[in-house]
N, CA, C and O of each residue as an XYZ file, in Angstrom:
556
protein
N     -58.722     13.708     72.352
C     -57.277     13.647     72.359
C     -56.781     12.328     72.955
O     -55.890     11.683     72.403
N     -57.374     11.933     74.100
C     -56.999     10.677     74.736
C     -57.293      9.491     73.821
O     -56.507      8.549     73.721
N     -58.442      9.563     73.161
C     -58.845      8.476     72.270
C     -57.851      8.344     71.115
O     -57.482      7.234     70.732
N     -57.426      9.463     70.572
C     -56.462      9.462     69.465
C     -55.138      8.845     69.913
O     -54.552      8.033     69.196
N     -54.670      9.229     71.095
C     -53.422      8.671     71.619
C     -53.531      7.165     71.853
O     -52.591      6.419     71.580
N     -54.672      6.727     72.356
C     -54.886      5.294     72.574
C     -54.891      4.533     71.252
O     -54.355      3.428     71.168
N     -55.490      5.116     70.229
C     -55.517      4.479     68.906
C     -54.096      4.380     68.347
O     -53.702      3.339     67.822
N     -53.335      5.461     68.461
C     -51.944      5.459     67.982
C     -51.125      4.417     68.742
O     -50.346      3.678     68.140
N     -51.299      4.358     70.055
C     -50.589      3.378     70.872
C     -50.975      1.953     70.465
O     -50.113      1.082     70.355
N     -52.257      1.721     70.244
C     -52.728      0.394     69.837
C     -52.118     -0.003     68.489
O     -51.694     -1.145     68.311
N     -52.074      0.932     67.550
C     -51.471      0.656     66.236
C     -49.993      0.313     66.403
O     -49.498     -0.636     65.796
N     -49.296      1.086     67.225
C     -47.875      0.841     67.472
C     -47.661     -0.553     68.067
O     -46.739     -1.265     67.669
N     -48.502     -0.935     69.008
C     -48.387     -2.257     69.640
C     -48.651     -3.359     68.621
O     -47.920     -4.349     68.579
N     -49.677     -3.201     67.808
C     -49.998     -4.204     66.782
C     -48.839     -4.333     65.785
O     -48.533     -5.433     65.325
N     -48.204     -3.217     65.457
C     -47.073     -3.232     64.519
C     -45.944     -4.128     65.018
O     -45.207     -4.699     64.215
N     -45.803     -4.255     66.325
C     -44.702     -5.037     66.883
C     -44.847     -6.534     66.609
O     -43.876     -7.281     66.726
N     -46.046     -6.974     66.248
C     -46.264     -8.390     65.960
C     -45.714     -8.799     64.599
O     -45.542     -9.990     64.336
N     -45.438     -7.836     63.737
C     -44.842     -8.114     62.414
C     -43.327     -7.989     62.555
O     -42.753     -6.937     62.278
N     -42.695     -9.066     62.984
C     -41.244     -9.073     63.184
C     -40.522     -9.449     61.894
O     -41.075    -10.126     61.027
N     -39.294     -9.003     61.789
C     -38.476     -9.300     60.619
C     -37.513    -10.434     60.941
O     -37.251    -10.731     62.107
N     -36.996    -11.058     59.905
C     -36.032    -12.143     60.064
C     -34.638    -11.542     60.198
O     -34.107    -10.975     59.244
N     -34.055    -11.666     61.367
C     -32.742    -11.073     61.611
C     -31.661    -12.146     61.717
O     -30.752    -12.046     62.541
N     -31.769    -13.158     60.888
C     -30.752    -14.200     60.930
C     -29.608    -13.856     59.987
O     -29.794    -13.174     58.979
N     -28.452    -14.330     60.326
C     -27.282    -14.214     59.469
C     -26.983    -15.611     58.935
O     -26.546    -16.496     59.671
N     -27.225    -15.784     57.657
C     -27.018    -17.078     57.014
C     -25.572    -17.528     57.196
O     -24.638    -16.760     56.963
N     -25.398    -18.772     57.612
C     -24.049    -19.319     57.748
C     -23.485    -19.605     56.364
O     -24.127    -20.249     55.534
N     -22.284    -19.118     56.133
C     -21.618    -19.310     54.850
C     -20.193    -19.754     55.127
O     -19.576    -19.325     56.102
N     -19.685    -20.604     54.275
C     -18.306    -21.067     54.428
C     -17.339    -19.884     54.371
O     -17.481    -19.001     53.525
N     -16.367    -19.871     55.264
C     -15.390    -18.782     55.324
C     -14.629    -18.611     54.014
O     -14.201    -17.505     53.684
N     -14.459    -19.697     53.268
C     -13.703    -19.597     52.021
C     -14.456    -18.836     50.930
O     -13.888    -18.557     49.874
N     -15.714    -18.500     51.167
C     -16.485    -17.726     50.191
C     -16.345    -16.224     50.409
O     -16.678    -15.432     49.527
N     -15.854    -15.832     51.580
C     -15.730    -14.409     51.913
C     -14.660    -13.741     51.048
O     -13.690    -14.373     50.629
N     -14.863    -12.461     50.797
C     -13.913    -11.695     49.992
C     -12.532    -11.716     50.644
O     -12.402    -11.645     51.867
N     -11.518    -11.814     49.809
C     -10.131    -11.795     50.292
C      -9.558    -10.415     49.991
O      -9.568     -9.969     48.844
N      -9.065     -9.750     51.010
C      -8.497     -8.410     50.853
C      -7.420     -8.225     51.913
O      -7.410     -8.940     52.915
N      -6.511     -7.272     51.702
C      -5.526     -6.978     52.747
C      -6.244     -6.611     54.049
O      -7.368     -6.109     54.028
N      -5.589     -6.866     55.170
C      -6.225     -6.668     56.476
C      -6.779     -5.259     56.659
O      -7.883     -5.096     57.178
N      -6.025     -4.230     56.240
C      -6.508     -2.858     56.435
C      -7.786     -2.596     55.629
O      -8.675     -1.883     56.096
N      -7.882     -3.158     54.445
C      -9.090     -3.003     53.622
C     -10.238     -3.787     54.249
O     -11.365     -3.296     54.317
N      -9.952     -5.001     54.704
C     -10.983     -5.824     55.342
C     -11.575     -5.114     56.551
O     -12.792     -5.127     56.738
N     -10.740     -4.498     57.370
C     -11.221     -3.770     58.554
C     -12.151     -2.635     58.123
O     -13.218     -2.451     58.709
N     -11.749     -1.876     57.104
C     -12.594     -0.772     56.626
C     -13.921     -1.292     56.088
O     -14.974     -0.727     56.383
N     -13.878     -2.361     55.303
C     -15.111     -2.927     54.747
C     -16.020     -3.428     55.867
O     -17.230     -3.208     55.832
N     -15.440     -4.098     56.856
C     -16.257     -4.612     57.966
C     -16.889     -3.475     58.761
O     -18.050     -3.572     59.160
N     -16.145     -2.405     58.994
C     -16.680     -1.272     59.757
C     -17.731     -0.489     58.986
O     -18.707     -0.021     59.572
N     -17.546     -0.345     57.698
C     -18.405      0.553     56.924
C     -19.453     -0.152     56.070
O     -20.459      0.457     55.708
N     -19.236     -1.422     55.744
C     -20.087     -2.054     54.733
C     -20.810     -3.323     55.187
O     -21.913     -3.610     54.721
N     -20.201     -4.072     56.085
C     -20.695     -5.414     56.385
C     -22.091     -5.450     56.995
O     -22.783     -6.457     56.848
N     -22.530     -4.400     57.668
C     -23.858     -4.441     58.287
C     -24.988     -4.466     57.263
O     -26.122     -4.791     57.615
N     -24.711     -4.136     56.027
C     -25.730     -4.234     54.974
C     -25.299     -5.159     53.841
O     -26.137     -5.630     53.072
N     -24.005     -5.419     53.734
C     -23.494     -6.157     52.580
C     -22.752     -7.433     52.977
O     -21.725     -7.762     52.383
N     -23.261     -8.144     53.966
C     -22.648     -9.418     54.360
C     -23.660    -10.235     55.155
O     -24.786     -9.803     55.406
N     -23.225    -11.416     55.536
C     -24.035    -12.251     56.425
C     -23.537    -12.138     57.863
O     -23.740    -13.042     58.673
N     -22.883    -11.022     58.170
C     -22.364    -10.770     59.518
C     -22.954     -9.488     60.097
O     -22.247     -8.696     60.720
N     -24.232     -9.293     59.890
C     -24.903     -8.073     60.352
C     -24.953     -8.048     61.874
O     -25.320     -9.034     62.513
N     -24.581     -6.913     62.442
C     -24.735     -6.693     63.887
C     -26.029     -5.904     64.046
O     -26.057     -4.688     63.857
N     -27.082     -6.602     64.391
C     -28.403     -5.977     64.483
C     -28.468     -5.073     65.710
O     -28.289     -5.552     66.829
N     -28.721     -3.771     65.525
C     -28.812     -2.860     66.674
C     -30.110     -3.090     67.451
O     -31.044     -3.711     66.942
N     -30.160     -2.594     68.662
C     -31.336     -2.793     69.516
C     -32.605     -2.276     68.856
O     -33.669     -2.877     69.008
N     -32.506     -1.162     68.122
C     -33.705     -0.574     67.523
C     -34.196     -1.368     66.312
O     -35.236     -1.041     65.741
N     -33.460     -2.404     65.919
C     -33.940     -3.256     64.827
C     -35.035     -4.205     65.316
O     -35.583     -4.984     64.536
N     -35.346     -4.133     66.603
C     -36.433     -4.935     67.175
C     -37.727     -4.147     67.316
O     -38.730     -4.684     67.786
N     -37.718     -2.887     66.918
C     -38.884     -2.024     67.101
C     -39.431     -1.587     65.746
O     -38.756     -0.899     64.980
N     -40.667     -1.999     65.466
C     -41.324     -1.569     64.227
C     -41.710     -0.104     64.378
O     -42.079      0.307     65.477
N     -41.642      0.677     63.352
C     -41.348      0.367     61.952
C     -39.862      0.421     61.606
O     -39.497      0.156     60.460
N     -38.987      0.760     62.571
C     -37.553      0.820     62.282
C     -37.037     -0.534     61.807
O     -36.196     -0.608     60.912
N     -37.550     -1.607     62.416
C     -37.113     -2.955     62.044
C     -37.391     -3.233     60.569
O     -36.595     -3.889     59.898
N     -38.513     -2.739     60.070
C     -38.859     -2.970     58.663
C     -37.906     -2.222     57.738
O     -37.486     -2.747     56.707
N     -37.572     -0.998     58.113
C     -36.665     -0.174     57.299
C     -35.277     -0.808     57.272
O     -34.666     -0.929     56.210
N     -34.785     -1.210     58.431
C     -33.454     -1.818     58.512
C     -33.428     -3.129     57.742
O     -32.475     -3.399     57.012
N     -34.458     -3.942     57.896
C     -34.534     -5.209     57.178
C     -34.506     -4.974     55.667
O     -33.844     -5.709     54.934
N     -35.212     -3.966     55.214
C     -35.227     -3.631     53.789
C     -33.836     -3.213     53.312
O     -33.386     -3.644     52.250
N     -33.161     -2.379     54.091
C     -31.805     -1.939     53.733
C     -30.855     -3.134     53.641
O     -30.082     -3.246     52.689
N     -30.915     -4.016     54.625
C     -30.021     -5.178     54.646
C     -30.348     -6.121     53.493
O     -29.439     -6.596     52.812
N     -31.617     -6.395     53.265
C     -32.004     -7.290     52.160
C     -31.542     -6.749     50.819
O     -30.973     -7.479     50.007
N     -31.790     -5.465     50.592
C     -31.363     -4.849     49.330
C     -29.842     -4.797     49.224
O     -29.277     -5.021     48.154
N     -29.189     -4.500     50.336
C     -27.725     -4.460     50.343
C     -27.119     -5.806     50.011
O     -26.187     -5.895     49.212
N     -27.647     -6.855     50.624
C     -27.140     -8.207     50.349
C     -27.395     -8.617     48.905
O     -26.569     -9.297     48.297
N     -28.529     -8.209     48.357
C     -28.827     -8.550     46.960
C     -27.852     -7.875     46.002
O     -27.440     -8.476     45.010
N     -27.485     -6.643     46.289
C     -26.601     -5.918     45.371
C     -25.141     -6.324     45.545
O     -24.388     -6.331     44.570
N     -24.726     -6.662     46.764
C     -23.337     -7.049     47.033
C     -23.276     -7.735     48.382
O     -23.701     -7.181     49.396
N     -22.740     -8.951     48.386
C     -22.604     -9.682     49.645
C     -21.155    -10.161     49.774
O     -20.743    -11.115     49.113
N     -20.393     -9.485     50.634
C     -18.984     -9.831     50.827
C     -18.807    -11.246     51.376
O     -17.767    -11.866     51.154
N     -19.801    -11.759     52.085
C     -19.719    -13.103     52.656
C     -19.841    -14.188     51.598
O     -19.476    -15.337     51.844
N     -20.347    -13.837     50.432
C     -20.557    -14.817     49.362
C     -19.784    -14.438     48.100
O     -20.164    -14.828     46.995
N     -18.710    -13.683     48.263
C     -17.928    -13.137     47.148
C     -17.485    -14.213     46.155
O     -17.587    -14.018     44.943
N     -17.002    -15.324     46.652
C     -16.468    -16.365     45.767
C     -17.553    -17.096     44.982
O     -17.241    -17.878     44.084
N     -18.807    -16.857     45.302
C     -19.910    -17.416     44.509
C     -20.167    -16.597     43.245
O     -20.838    -17.071     42.328
N     -19.640    -15.372     43.186
C     -19.807    -14.538     41.998
C     -18.893    -15.039     40.886
O     -17.810    -15.560     41.151
N     -19.332    -14.880     39.644
C     -18.473    -15.186     38.501
C     -17.404    -14.104     38.405
O     -17.514    -13.061     39.049
N     -16.377    -14.348     37.609
C     -15.321    -13.341     37.437
C     -15.900    -12.051     36.868
O     -15.490    -10.957     37.256
N     -16.843    -12.177     35.958
C     -17.481    -10.993     35.367
C     -18.276    -10.224     36.426
O     -18.228     -8.995     36.472
N     -19.005    -10.948     37.272
C     -19.761    -10.297     38.351
C     -18.814     -9.601     39.332
O     -19.107     -8.503     39.803
N     -17.688    -10.233     39.637
C     -16.710     -9.625     40.550
C     -16.186     -8.316     39.977
O     -16.065     -7.326     40.698
N     -15.872     -8.305     38.679
C     -15.392     -7.071     38.042
C     -16.436     -5.970     38.158
O     -16.114     -4.820     38.457
N     -17.689     -6.338     37.916
C     -18.783     -5.362     38.010
C     -18.924     -4.851     39.449
O     -19.091     -3.652     39.676
N     -18.856     -5.761     40.406
C     -18.976     -5.374     41.822
C     -17.820     -4.457     42.232
O     -18.029     -3.489     42.963
N     -16.614     -4.752     41.769
C     -15.465     -3.900     42.093
C     -15.646     -2.504     41.509
O     -15.270     -1.514     42.138
N     -16.221     -2.418     40.311
C     -16.504     -1.105     39.714
C     -17.527     -0.354     40.556
O     -17.412      0.855     40.756
N     -18.535     -1.082     41.052
C     -19.554     -0.460     41.903
C     -18.936      0.014     43.222
O     -19.268      1.093     43.713
N     -18.040     -0.790     43.789
C     -17.358     -0.386     45.023
C     -16.537      0.866     44.755
O     -16.563      1.807     45.548
N     -15.805      0.885     43.641
C     -14.992      2.043     43.266
C     -15.856      3.299     43.192
O     -15.490      4.353     43.711
N     -17.008      3.166     42.538
C     -17.899      4.316     42.346
C     -18.537      4.761     43.660
O     -18.536      5.953     43.970
N     -19.075      3.836     44.426
C     -19.814      4.214     45.638
C     -18.902      4.577     46.804
O     -19.297      5.344     47.683
N     -17.689      4.035     46.821
C     -16.762      4.354     47.917
C     -16.352      5.813     47.887
O     -15.892      6.349     48.895
N     -16.513      6.459     46.748
C     -16.114      7.857     46.632
C     -16.876      8.727     47.626
O     -16.275      9.561     48.302
N     -18.200      8.542     47.724
C     -18.965      9.396     48.638
C     -20.335      8.858     49.027
O     -20.840      9.211     50.093
N     -20.953      8.020     48.205
C     -22.361      7.689     48.447
C     -22.594      6.599     49.494
O     -23.710      6.464     49.994
N     -21.586      5.836     49.827
C     -21.730      4.798     50.841
C     -20.622      4.955     51.870
O     -19.534      5.419     51.532
N     -20.870      4.588     53.090
C     -22.162      4.209     53.647
C     -23.116      5.401     53.716
O     -22.706      6.560     53.649
N     -24.375      5.080     53.849
C     -25.409      6.112     53.904
C     -25.221      7.011     55.129
O     -24.796      6.560     56.193
N     -25.543      8.275     54.952
C     -25.391      9.259     56.036
C     -26.194      8.859     57.277
O     -25.728      9.037     58.402
N     -27.393      8.324     57.075
C     -28.218      7.897     58.202
C     -27.580      6.763     58.992
O     -27.760      6.670     60.207
N     -26.846      5.913     58.315
C     -26.137      4.817     58.980
C     -24.956      5.366     59.778
O     -24.733      4.978     60.925
N     -24.212      6.267     59.162
C     -23.039      6.858     59.819
C     -23.433      7.580     61.103
O     -22.673      7.601     62.072
N     -24.622      8.169     61.103
C     -25.094      8.899     62.280
C     -25.100      8.009     63.526
O     -24.820      8.479     64.629
N     -25.417      6.731     63.348
C     -25.500      5.804     64.477
C     -24.285      4.882     64.589
O     -24.143      4.148     65.568
N     -23.410      4.924     63.579
C     -22.239      4.042     63.534
C     -21.023      4.859     63.118
O     -20.613      4.831     61.958
N     -20.463      5.571     64.054
C     -19.346      6.489     63.772
C     -18.148      5.775     63.143
O     -17.421      6.370     62.347
N     -17.940      4.504     63.497
C     -16.808      3.758     62.944
C     -16.934      3.545     61.431
O     -15.958      3.206     60.761
N     -18.129      3.744     60.908
C     -18.365      3.569     59.471
C     -18.037      4.819     58.662
O     -18.041      4.786     57.431
N     -17.756      5.908     59.346
C     -17.472      7.172     58.661
C     -16.037      7.153     58.136
O     -15.094      7.468     58.862
N     -15.889      6.784     56.884
C     -14.570      6.657     56.267
C     -13.973      8.022     55.946
O     -14.671      8.931     55.496
N     -12.687      8.146     56.183
C     -11.992      9.377     55.818
C     -11.763      9.377     54.308
O     -11.922      8.352     53.645
N     -11.396     10.517     53.788
C     -11.085     10.612     52.356
C      -9.946      9.647     52.004
O      -9.970      8.991     50.963
N      -8.957      9.575     52.887
C      -7.817      8.674     52.661
C      -8.267      7.211     52.619
O      -7.823      6.449     51.760
N      -9.141      6.821     53.539
C      -9.641      5.443     53.555
C     -10.440      5.140     52.289
O     -10.311      4.062     51.707
N     -11.260      6.093     51.870
C     -12.035      5.910     50.638
C     -11.099      5.730     49.441
O     -11.344      4.894     48.571
N     -10.036      6.514     49.408
C      -9.051      6.404     48.328
C      -8.371      5.040     48.367
O      -8.149      4.429     47.322
N      -8.041      4.559     49.558
C      -7.407      3.242     49.693
C      -8.319      2.137     49.169
O      -7.865      1.234     48.468
N      -9.597      2.209     49.508
C     -10.550      1.204     49.023
C     -10.651      1.277     47.509
O     -10.645      0.249     46.831
N     -10.743      2.480     46.982
C     -10.851      2.649     45.530
C      -9.610      2.104     44.825
O      -9.725      1.447     43.791
N      -8.444      2.368     45.368
C      -7.209      1.853     44.768
C      -7.175      0.327     44.834
O      -6.748     -0.330     43.884
N      -7.623     -0.232     45.952
C      -7.642     -1.683     46.125
C      -8.496     -2.370     45.060
O      -8.173     -3.483     44.646
N      -9.573     -1.736     44.609
C     -10.440     -2.366     43.605
C      -9.712     -2.619     42.294
O     -10.101     -3.499     41.526
N      -8.661     -1.855     42.035
C      -7.924     -2.021     40.783
C      -8.597     -1.382     39.589
O      -8.134     -1.527     38.458
N      -9.693     -0.673     39.833
C     -10.436     -0.025     38.749
C      -9.720      1.260     38.360
O      -9.291      2.035     39.214
N      -9.600      1.466     37.068
C      -8.999      2.709     36.557
C     -10.128      3.678     36.252
O     -11.186      3.278     35.766
N      -9.901      4.948     36.537
C     -10.942      5.973     36.328
C     -11.453      6.015     34.925
O     -12.326      6.824     34.610
């Protein structure tokens, strides 16, 4: 039993040597999405930690394997939509992204696991409706 615990501890310690890149790429402010202040606040509270270059890395993002999971979520989130680089998208890409925001704002984002640790990200039905209306997408 002791030997097994020591092996598990050793594996956990070795895992800590594989650190993730937690940098936030500097981007010109003029590239960030432009939205009314109330929408911007909601997006920053609920979306920016995975969909921008303004990630607030939590303390547990320094502990493997959680760091790997969080890094994967942020990398994938930035690839699918990055509010910090909005103006780099073509008009067609922006329309597509707004449709995706309209669809996911209904219920699927932010993820339940994220909301558990970030209560400010838990959007009310009214806030979700406001974001959906802001996109300009018709049902």
